[in-house]
């Protein structure tokens, strides 16, 4: 076991521009985020001896940054890959394989989405290409991620208005954030009047399509004091994988997925914290129902009650559990694999530098998904070493 | 991304079955369970003693969405359902419900279904499901 707070984020940054960035491809966005993170930490490329990159070839990234890593991780399992990278980087530093790891993300999900990506689903002969894609239709993110939702609504009485409230609450956070794409407040009526994408999912319950990059640098807590930035300590983390491919049909329990529970339990246990200790929360919201399943799977809210919890205002500004405070994938930015952007908002909150700062926040939990009910990872940050 | 299903040696029997409108998946001789997707190893007990079986085609509607986008691959106009189907024998798989109004009112969670076979566009014969009605 690694003691809570033994490792810290000492550099963290998004790409200079996010949203619509036509002059950069995924690679350019990744390089821009990496350089910003290096500058943030006051490090040169030659100071980096470990490199993790998801969905883009890690070797190309090393070459283009002029980094000669002793350790690399190219894990590409969807949007949570970069949270996995952070876990693995800590283990690698702990083992002595490297000392300073740069974790890089870039995705031109809007301007150059047709360029290949190492996570492209549907390779010929793959499970999803044979058994899912033929049915999933043109908007497969919504049709696949949306699979458990109708049954959840029938079982627990979640209403479309409660689902809409997820988008309404997050728009309130986005209104405080100049970098957010959608800053105008919205209402349940307006969300429910937005075009149907895949019943019961409407456009305003669906993430944005953006271009974005970002990167972070992790090292041991002992070294963290030497950096110009306020260290953000990693208290604990968890991860789990359920299946590959796309469809949640093969998930053991799509309604109460085991992989969320496994990842969350391990994150809390390794951090030595309980739910009451968490001041700030990021739950990857590709769609409005993702935070509902996340709140319950992580154990913040009993099964079937997350819709009411959000409707009661507990996650909006001023609520007891501020969630997705950058505006989330629904209102801030979502370039396809959102896990790095989730972590970067948590780092800003822990540094006290977020656009919509949660005053007094000392801990933050980040939970990301990979694929569609395929994998997930969880990390707990703090701004003080325990 | 190639959209047309491409069979592998390990899945060919499923697609051969589909051509003759038979729903065929594998069952493990050691633990007795059916599983999906096809593979030469049982995912429940790692046994290699697995064999193909033709199923009844009886199933229920586990969950679904109704997409509002057209699907050029099958020349399919919306709305159409993208559904998680629970086979009577246990496994769940992704499919669509045909011969049924594509509305949240007509598509009911846990409604009984039976296998139906459709060819869309230039594709192979595809496993779909239709309401079981009074078929018992
Ligand atoms: Zn078996």
XYZ file of C-alpha atoms and ligand atoms in Angstrom:
523
model
C 0.000 0.000 0.000
C 1.128 3.520 -0.814
C 0.608 5.957 2.059
C -1.981 8.683 1.334
C -0.316 11.898 0.174
C 2.994 10.300 -0.845
C 2.721 11.733 -4.375
C 1.628 15.094 -5.692
C 0.633 16.932 -8.849
C 3.243 19.687 -9.349
C 2.260 20.854 -12.821
C -1.144 20.955 -14.466
C -2.616 22.852 -17.388
C -5.114 22.731 -20.207
C -4.295 23.628 -23.795
C -4.177 27.379 -24.288
C -7.415 27.281 -26.296
C -10.297 24.863 -25.884
C -13.661 24.591 -27.605
C -13.155 25.194 -31.322
C -9.443 25.076 -32.211
C -9.231 24.368 -35.950
C -5.518 25.159 -36.265
C -4.521 22.181 -34.091
C -5.046 18.425 -34.428
C -5.218 16.091 -31.436
C -1.409 15.960 -31.451
C -1.098 19.754 -31.471
C -3.573 20.108 -28.604
C -1.642 17.475 -26.615
C 1.697 19.198 -27.238
C 0.246 22.573 -26.260
C -1.166 21.165 -23.007
C 2.146 19.418 -22.263
C 4.188 22.586 -22.733
C 1.752 24.540 -20.543
C 2.057 21.908 -17.792
C 5.872 21.953 -17.999
C 5.866 25.764 -17.738
C 3.413 25.578 -14.846
C 5.825 23.306 -12.958
C 8.932 25.238 -14.043
C 10.347 22.086 -15.618
C 12.163 21.389 -18.877
C 11.396 18.386 -21.080
C 14.712 16.877 -19.979
C 13.442 16.791 -16.374
C 10.737 14.288 -17.380
C 11.687 10.604 -17.217
C 8.224 9.031 -17.402
C 5.532 9.640 -20.021
C 1.908 8.501 -20.221
C -0.297 9.258 -23.212
C -3.778 7.954 -23.988
C -5.389 7.530 -27.407
C -2.293 8.919 -29.196
C 0.981 7.031 -29.814
C 3.178 7.551 -26.750
C 6.384 7.196 -28.777
C 5.459 10.008 -31.147
C 4.654 12.255 -28.188
C 8.067 11.500 -26.618
C 9.792 12.311 -29.898
C 7.911 15.542 -30.468
C 8.462 16.800 -26.913
C 12.123 15.746 -26.907
C 11.535 13.496 -23.903
C 13.525 10.273 -23.510
C 11.470 8.388 -20.927
C 12.650 5.432 -18.852
C 9.018 4.449 -18.318
C 5.955 4.847 -20.538
C 2.250 3.986 -20.341
C 0.068 4.031 -23.436
C -3.065 2.636 -21.809
C -6.009 3.642 -23.994
C -9.302 2.437 -22.580
C -11.540 5.446 -23.124
C -12.135 8.631 -21.189
C -10.773 7.416 -17.845
C -7.372 6.436 -19.337
C -5.578 9.452 -17.833
C -6.814 8.617 -14.323
C -5.422 5.101 -14.851
C -2.170 6.726 -16.005
C -1.940 8.706 -12.776
C -2.401 5.528 -10.718
C 0.212 3.674 -12.759
C 2.624 6.611 -12.702
C 2.510 6.676 -8.909
C 3.178 2.943 -8.783
C 6.070 3.346 -11.232
C 7.664 6.189 -9.252
C 7.131 4.183 -6.067
C 8.958 1.263 -7.678
C 11.858 3.469 -8.748
C 11.206 3.116 -12.488
C 11.126 6.894 -12.926
C 10.810 10.030 -10.811
C 8.783 12.634 -12.708
C 5.913 11.622 -14.968
C 4.152 13.763 -17.560
C 0.600 12.600 -18.404
C -0.679 14.014 -21.695
C -4.066 14.326 -23.372
C -5.152 15.990 -26.615
C -8.229 15.469 -28.729
C -9.621 17.390 -31.643
C -13.092 16.009 -31.122
C -14.726 18.866 -33.013
C -12.465 20.207 -35.764
C -10.549 17.089 -36.854
C -12.604 14.236 -35.423
C -12.146 12.113 -38.546
C -8.405 11.632 -37.930
C -7.615 8.212 -36.472
C -7.422 7.741 -32.726
C -5.818 4.789 -30.950
C -9.122 4.098 -29.177
C -11.242 3.914 -32.339
C -13.989 1.419 -31.592
C -15.168 -0.986 -34.226
C -12.020 -2.509 -35.654
C -13.156 -5.256 -38.095
C -13.744 -8.516 -36.253
C -13.873 -6.894 -32.818
C -16.744 -7.801 -30.520
C -18.363 -4.398 -30.892
C -17.955 -4.346 -34.653
C -19.690 -7.731 -35.000
C -22.383 -7.441 -32.377
C -22.986 -3.796 -31.417
C -22.242 -1.254 -34.114
C -24.694 -2.632 -36.647
C -27.509 -1.834 -34.178
C -26.167 1.253 -32.455
C -26.925 3.701 -35.255
C -25.235 6.947 -36.161
C -25.131 8.479 -32.666
C -23.667 5.476 -30.895
C -22.392 7.377 -27.864
C -25.958 8.208 -26.881
C -27.521 4.908 -27.916
C -24.914 2.816 -26.087
C -24.306 4.943 -22.987
C -28.074 5.425 -22.772
C -28.884 1.706 -22.577
C -29.324 1.369 -18.796
C -31.299 4.615 -18.461
C -34.841 3.580 -19.443
C -34.750 0.588 -17.110
C -33.376 2.771 -14.309
C -36.253 5.230 -14.828
C -38.822 2.420 -14.792
C -37.290 0.848 -11.689
C -36.558 3.907 -9.557
C -39.049 6.461 -10.864
C -36.379 8.872 -12.097
C -38.257 11.524 -14.087
C -37.201 13.314 -17.245
C -37.388 16.558 -15.233
C -34.872 15.176 -12.697
C -32.605 14.170 -15.552
C -32.919 17.684 -16.952
C -31.907 19.110 -13.554
C -28.419 17.646 -13.998
C -27.941 19.943 -16.981
C -29.579 22.894 -15.203
C -27.321 22.585 -12.133
C -24.174 22.298 -14.209
C -25.122 25.314 -16.309
C -25.174 27.298 -13.047
C -21.530 26.353 -12.521
C -20.667 27.115 -16.141
C -22.189 30.591 -15.791
C -19.315 31.393 -13.400
C -16.634 30.142 -15.791
C -15.409 32.358 -18.653
C -13.848 29.339 -20.428
C -17.123 27.386 -20.448
C -18.888 26.991 -23.790
C -22.472 27.312 -22.482
C -22.675 30.113 -19.911
C -26.348 31.080 -20.227
C -28.557 29.698 -17.438
C -31.113 27.139 -18.556
C -34.273 25.591 -17.111
C -35.903 22.176 -16.891
C -38.501 23.291 -19.457
C -35.784 24.451 -21.847
C -33.812 21.193 -21.480
C -36.964 19.143 -22.060
C -37.764 21.222 -25.152
C -34.348 20.554 -26.722
C -34.313 18.083 -29.643
C -34.540 14.360 -28.918
C -31.274 12.526 -29.580
C -32.174 9.035 -28.355
C -35.186 8.837 -26.065
C -34.997 9.620 -23.177
C -31.790 11.582 -23.921
C -32.218 15.089 -25.341
C -29.558 17.348 -26.789
C -29.214 19.457 -23.639
C -28.550 16.221 -21.681
C -25.674 15.418 -24.066
C -22.059 16.536 -23.780
C -20.524 19.165 -26.013
C -18.283 18.329 -28.952
C -15.033 20.211 -28.404
C -11.323 20.422 -29.059
C -9.146 20.309 -25.943
C -5.822 19.223 -24.549
C -4.281 19.052 -21.117
C -1.464 17.565 -19.103
C -0.235 17.057 -15.564
C 3.045 16.209 -13.871
C 3.289 13.922 -10.855
C 6.235 13.303 -8.567
C 6.948 12.302 -4.971
C 5.603 14.511 -2.171
C 9.146 15.004 -0.870
C 10.135 16.699 -4.133
C 6.826 18.572 -4.450
C 7.975 21.364 -2.111
C 10.649 22.420 -4.641
C 8.084 23.503 -7.238
C 6.533 26.944 -7.741
C 2.975 25.567 -7.643
C 0.922 24.571 -4.620
C 1.200 20.747 -4.498
C -2.009 18.796 -4.943
C -1.595 15.498 -3.129
C -2.999 12.183 -4.287
C -4.605 10.552 -1.259
C -5.910 7.428 -2.961
C -7.278 5.937 -6.133
C -9.149 3.022 -7.604
C -9.944 1.487 -10.959
C -11.854 -1.394 -12.462
C -12.683 -2.865 -15.842
C -15.845 -4.741 -16.696
C -15.697 -5.434 -20.427
C -14.400 -4.036 -23.679
C -16.073 -2.797 -26.779
C -19.075 -0.636 -26.653
C -22.356 -2.104 -25.537
C -23.254 -2.240 -21.832
C -25.388 -5.319 -22.662
C -22.637 -7.618 -21.389
C -22.030 -5.720 -18.151
C -22.880 -7.989 -15.228
C -25.264 -5.498 -13.668
C -25.831 -2.466 -15.902
C -28.154 -0.890 -13.313
C -25.710 -1.035 -10.394
C -22.387 -1.686 -12.112
C -19.861 -3.561 -9.996
C -16.930 -1.749 -11.592
C -18.002 1.645 -10.210
C -18.322 0.150 -6.731
C -14.943 -1.595 -6.937
C -13.162 1.560 -8.083
C -14.865 3.806 -5.515
C -14.301 1.437 -2.585
C -10.614 1.168 -3.392
C -10.239 4.933 -3.758
C -11.795 5.589 -0.352
C -9.929 2.733 1.337
C -6.527 3.768 -0.038
C -7.177 7.412 0.895
C -8.379 6.497 4.382
C -11.395 8.771 3.926
C -15.171 8.451 4.052
C -17.783 10.161 1.898
C -18.293 12.912 4.483
C -14.641 13.937 3.985
C -15.157 14.859 0.299
C -15.615 18.603 -0.313
C -15.702 18.630 -4.114
C -16.707 16.102 -6.730
C -16.147 15.579 -10.443
C -18.182 12.784 -12.063
C -17.558 12.494 -15.781
C -20.780 13.580 -17.486
C -20.851 12.441 -21.085
C -24.629 12.402 -20.576
C -26.868 13.712 -17.813
C -27.449 10.258 -16.361
C -23.745 9.497 -15.844
C -23.488 11.541 -12.608
C -26.644 9.833 -11.327
C -25.123 6.375 -11.739
C -21.815 7.712 -10.398
C -23.241 9.283 -7.233
C -24.903 5.982 -6.388
C -22.114 3.642 -7.478
C -19.519 5.607 -5.511
C -21.789 5.462 -2.462
C -22.596 9.154 -2.038
C -26.329 8.535 -2.438
C -28.423 5.370 -1.913
C -29.444 3.498 -5.072
C -32.387 5.130 -6.789
C -32.074 8.468 -4.992
C -29.498 10.433 -6.993
C -32.111 12.109 -9.215
C -33.857 13.511 -6.161
C -30.502 14.468 -4.622
C -29.589 16.578 -7.649
C -33.137 17.960 -7.942
C -32.869 19.137 -4.321
C -29.906 21.302 -5.334
C -27.190 19.491 -3.403
C -24.696 19.553 -6.305
C -25.354 23.100 -7.591
C -23.501 26.222 -6.379
C -24.089 26.518 -2.637
C -25.039 22.834 -2.318
C -23.507 20.396 0.158
C -21.677 18.432 -2.554
C -20.470 20.760 -5.329
C -20.175 18.636 -8.485
C -18.774 19.282 -11.965
C -17.855 22.831 -11.059
C -16.309 23.731 -14.424
C -19.745 23.170 -15.982
C -18.888 19.597 -16.922
C -18.923 17.891 -20.268
C -22.455 19.223 -20.684
C -21.502 22.912 -20.484
C -17.695 23.397 -20.230
C -16.062 21.244 -22.918
C -16.034 17.605 -23.986
C -13.619 16.537 -26.661
C -14.375 12.802 -26.582
C -12.280 11.511 -23.680
C -12.914 13.887 -20.806
C -11.042 12.316 -17.862
C -8.024 14.648 -17.971
C -10.241 17.744 -17.985
C -12.089 16.371 -14.926
C -8.793 16.020 -13.052
C -7.565 19.459 -14.118
C -10.679 21.124 -12.673
C -10.097 19.235 -9.424
C -6.465 20.435 -9.360
C -7.619 24.040 -9.887
C -10.105 23.638 -7.029
C -7.412 22.216 -4.740
C -5.052 25.078 -5.643
C -7.812 27.594 -4.920
C -7.623 28.840 -8.526
C -10.881 27.593 -10.067
C -13.170 29.994 -11.918
C -16.043 28.861 -9.707
C -13.976 28.208 -6.600
C -15.600 26.144 -3.836
C -14.486 28.068 -0.792
C -12.604 26.024 1.766
C -12.481 22.860 -0.373
C -9.698 20.620 0.915
C -10.492 17.343 -0.849
C -11.750 16.435 -4.303
C -12.873 13.126 -5.778
C -12.692 12.576 -9.535
C -14.463 9.677 -11.229
C -14.128 8.937 -14.942
C -15.600 6.393 -17.362
C -13.992 4.480 -20.213
C -16.005 3.154 -23.120
C -19.682 2.647 -22.418
C -19.901 0.877 -19.030
C -16.537 -0.725 -19.876
C -14.083 0.734 -17.352
C -13.736 3.458 -14.768
C -11.174 5.039 -12.481
C -11.363 7.201 -9.377
C -8.829 9.460 -7.677
C -8.999 11.522 -4.494
C -6.938 14.727 -4.264
C -6.196 17.000 -1.315
C -4.392 20.309 -0.910
C -2.741 19.328 2.359
C -0.563 16.338 3.049
C -2.218 14.147 5.694
C -14.313 2.032 -38.887
C -15.876 -0.717 -40.957
C -19.535 -1.027 -40.111
C -20.472 -4.369 -41.659
C -19.979 -7.252 -39.207
C -16.863 -9.258 -40.019
C -16.945 -12.830 -38.721
C -13.903 -14.504 -37.159
C -13.217 -18.253 -37.038
C -14.485 -18.186 -33.439
C -17.774 -16.476 -34.349
C -18.511 -17.992 -37.777
C -21.121 -20.429 -36.397
C -23.165 -17.524 -35.031
C -23.246 -15.875 -38.470
C -23.898 -19.196 -40.253
C -26.847 -19.696 -37.892
C -28.123 -16.216 -38.656
C -28.148 -16.965 -42.407
C -30.589 -19.828 -41.713
C -32.500 -17.749 -39.132
C -31.298 -19.720 -36.145
C -30.110 -17.991 -32.977
C -27.045 -19.992 -32.063
C -24.717 -19.267 -29.163
C -22.425 -21.365 -27.002
C -23.032 -23.271 -23.778
C -20.380 -24.559 -21.404
C -20.442 -28.303 -20.729
C -18.669 -27.843 -17.395
C -20.731 -25.120 -15.714
C -23.804 -25.417 -17.899
C -24.158 -21.717 -18.623
C -24.833 -20.039 -21.964
C -22.676 -17.048 -22.814
C -22.310 -14.282 -25.374
C -20.383 -13.021 -27.357
C -18.995 -16.221 -28.926
C -15.558 -17.431 -27.848
C -13.816 -20.803 -27.549
C -13.539 -20.362 -23.762
C -16.340 -20.076 -21.185
C -16.130 -16.664 -19.446
C -17.677 -18.090 -16.279
C -15.277 -20.994 -15.608
C -12.561 -20.786 -18.319
C -13.505 -24.228 -19.635
C -12.755 -25.143 -23.253
C -15.615 -27.694 -23.199
C -18.103 -25.475 -24.986
C -20.584 -26.265 -27.747
C -22.940 -24.361 -30.023
C -26.676 -24.655 -29.381
C -29.727 -23.349 -31.202
C -31.814 -21.304 -28.772
C -35.559 -20.787 -28.449
C -35.268 -17.123 -29.377
C -37.418 -16.205 -26.368
C -36.257 -13.068 -24.596
C -37.357 -9.949 -22.746
C -36.669 -6.257 -23.289
C -34.081 -5.314 -20.654
C -33.771 -1.659 -21.672
C -33.651 0.568 -24.741
C -33.311 3.989 -26.295
C -35.177 5.237 -29.368
C -32.779 7.017 -31.646
C -33.815 10.056 -33.643
C -30.996 9.748 -36.194
C -31.195 7.964 -39.542
C -28.929 4.946 -40.005
C -27.464 4.980 -43.495
C -25.873 1.536 -43.066
C -29.292 -0.157 -43.210
C -31.179 2.661 -44.991
C -33.186 2.911 -41.788
C -35.248 6.006 -41.018
C -35.781 7.070 -37.406
C -37.237 6.519 -34.945
C -35.879 3.053 -34.249
C -35.002 1.289 -31.031
C -31.519 0.293 -29.906
C -32.234 -2.294 -27.266
C -30.556 -4.457 -24.667
C -32.196 -7.880 -24.944
C -32.141 -10.467 -22.153
C -32.217 -13.974 -23.658
C -34.257 -16.581 -21.797
C -31.026 -18.582 -21.466
C -29.317 -15.723 -19.581
C -26.991 -13.672 -21.770
C -27.839 -10.103 -22.769
C -27.036 -8.642 -26.170
C -27.647 -5.519 -28.203
C -30.351 -5.572 -30.890
C -33.485 -3.758 -32.001
C -37.208 -4.409 -31.543
C -39.131 -4.583 -34.821
C -42.868 -4.984 -35.610
C -43.663 -2.635 -32.746
C -44.448 1.060 -32.573
C -41.135 2.764 -31.749
C -42.416 4.763 -28.786
C -41.704 4.674 -25.028
C -45.354 3.700 -24.547
C -45.266 0.655 -26.857
C -41.782 -0.536 -25.908
C -42.171 -1.750 -22.352
C -39.361 -2.806 -20.022
C -39.439 -6.611 -19.546
C -41.939 -7.163 -22.379
C -41.672 -10.676 -23.865
C -39.934 -10.861 -27.236
C -38.962 -13.490 -29.771
C -36.132 -13.531 -32.268
C -36.923 -12.150 -35.716
C -34.580 -11.888 -38.652
C -34.199 -8.898 -40.930
C -31.926 -7.856 -43.753
C -31.193 -4.158 -43.936
C -29.562 -2.704 -47.024
C -26.646 -4.852 -48.214
C -25.939 -6.313 -44.798
C -26.082 -9.921 -43.628
C -29.206 -11.352 -42.008
C -29.410 -9.656 -38.653
C -30.820 -10.886 -35.357
C -33.708 -8.649 -34.282
C -36.580 -9.190 -31.854
C -40.335 -8.665 -32.095
C -43.058 -8.631 -29.443
C -43.951 -12.209 -28.501
C -47.656 -11.360 -28.459
C -49.583 -14.479 -27.524
C -46.713 -16.791 -28.454
C -46.032 -18.677 -25.274
Zn -18.287 -22.681 -17.849
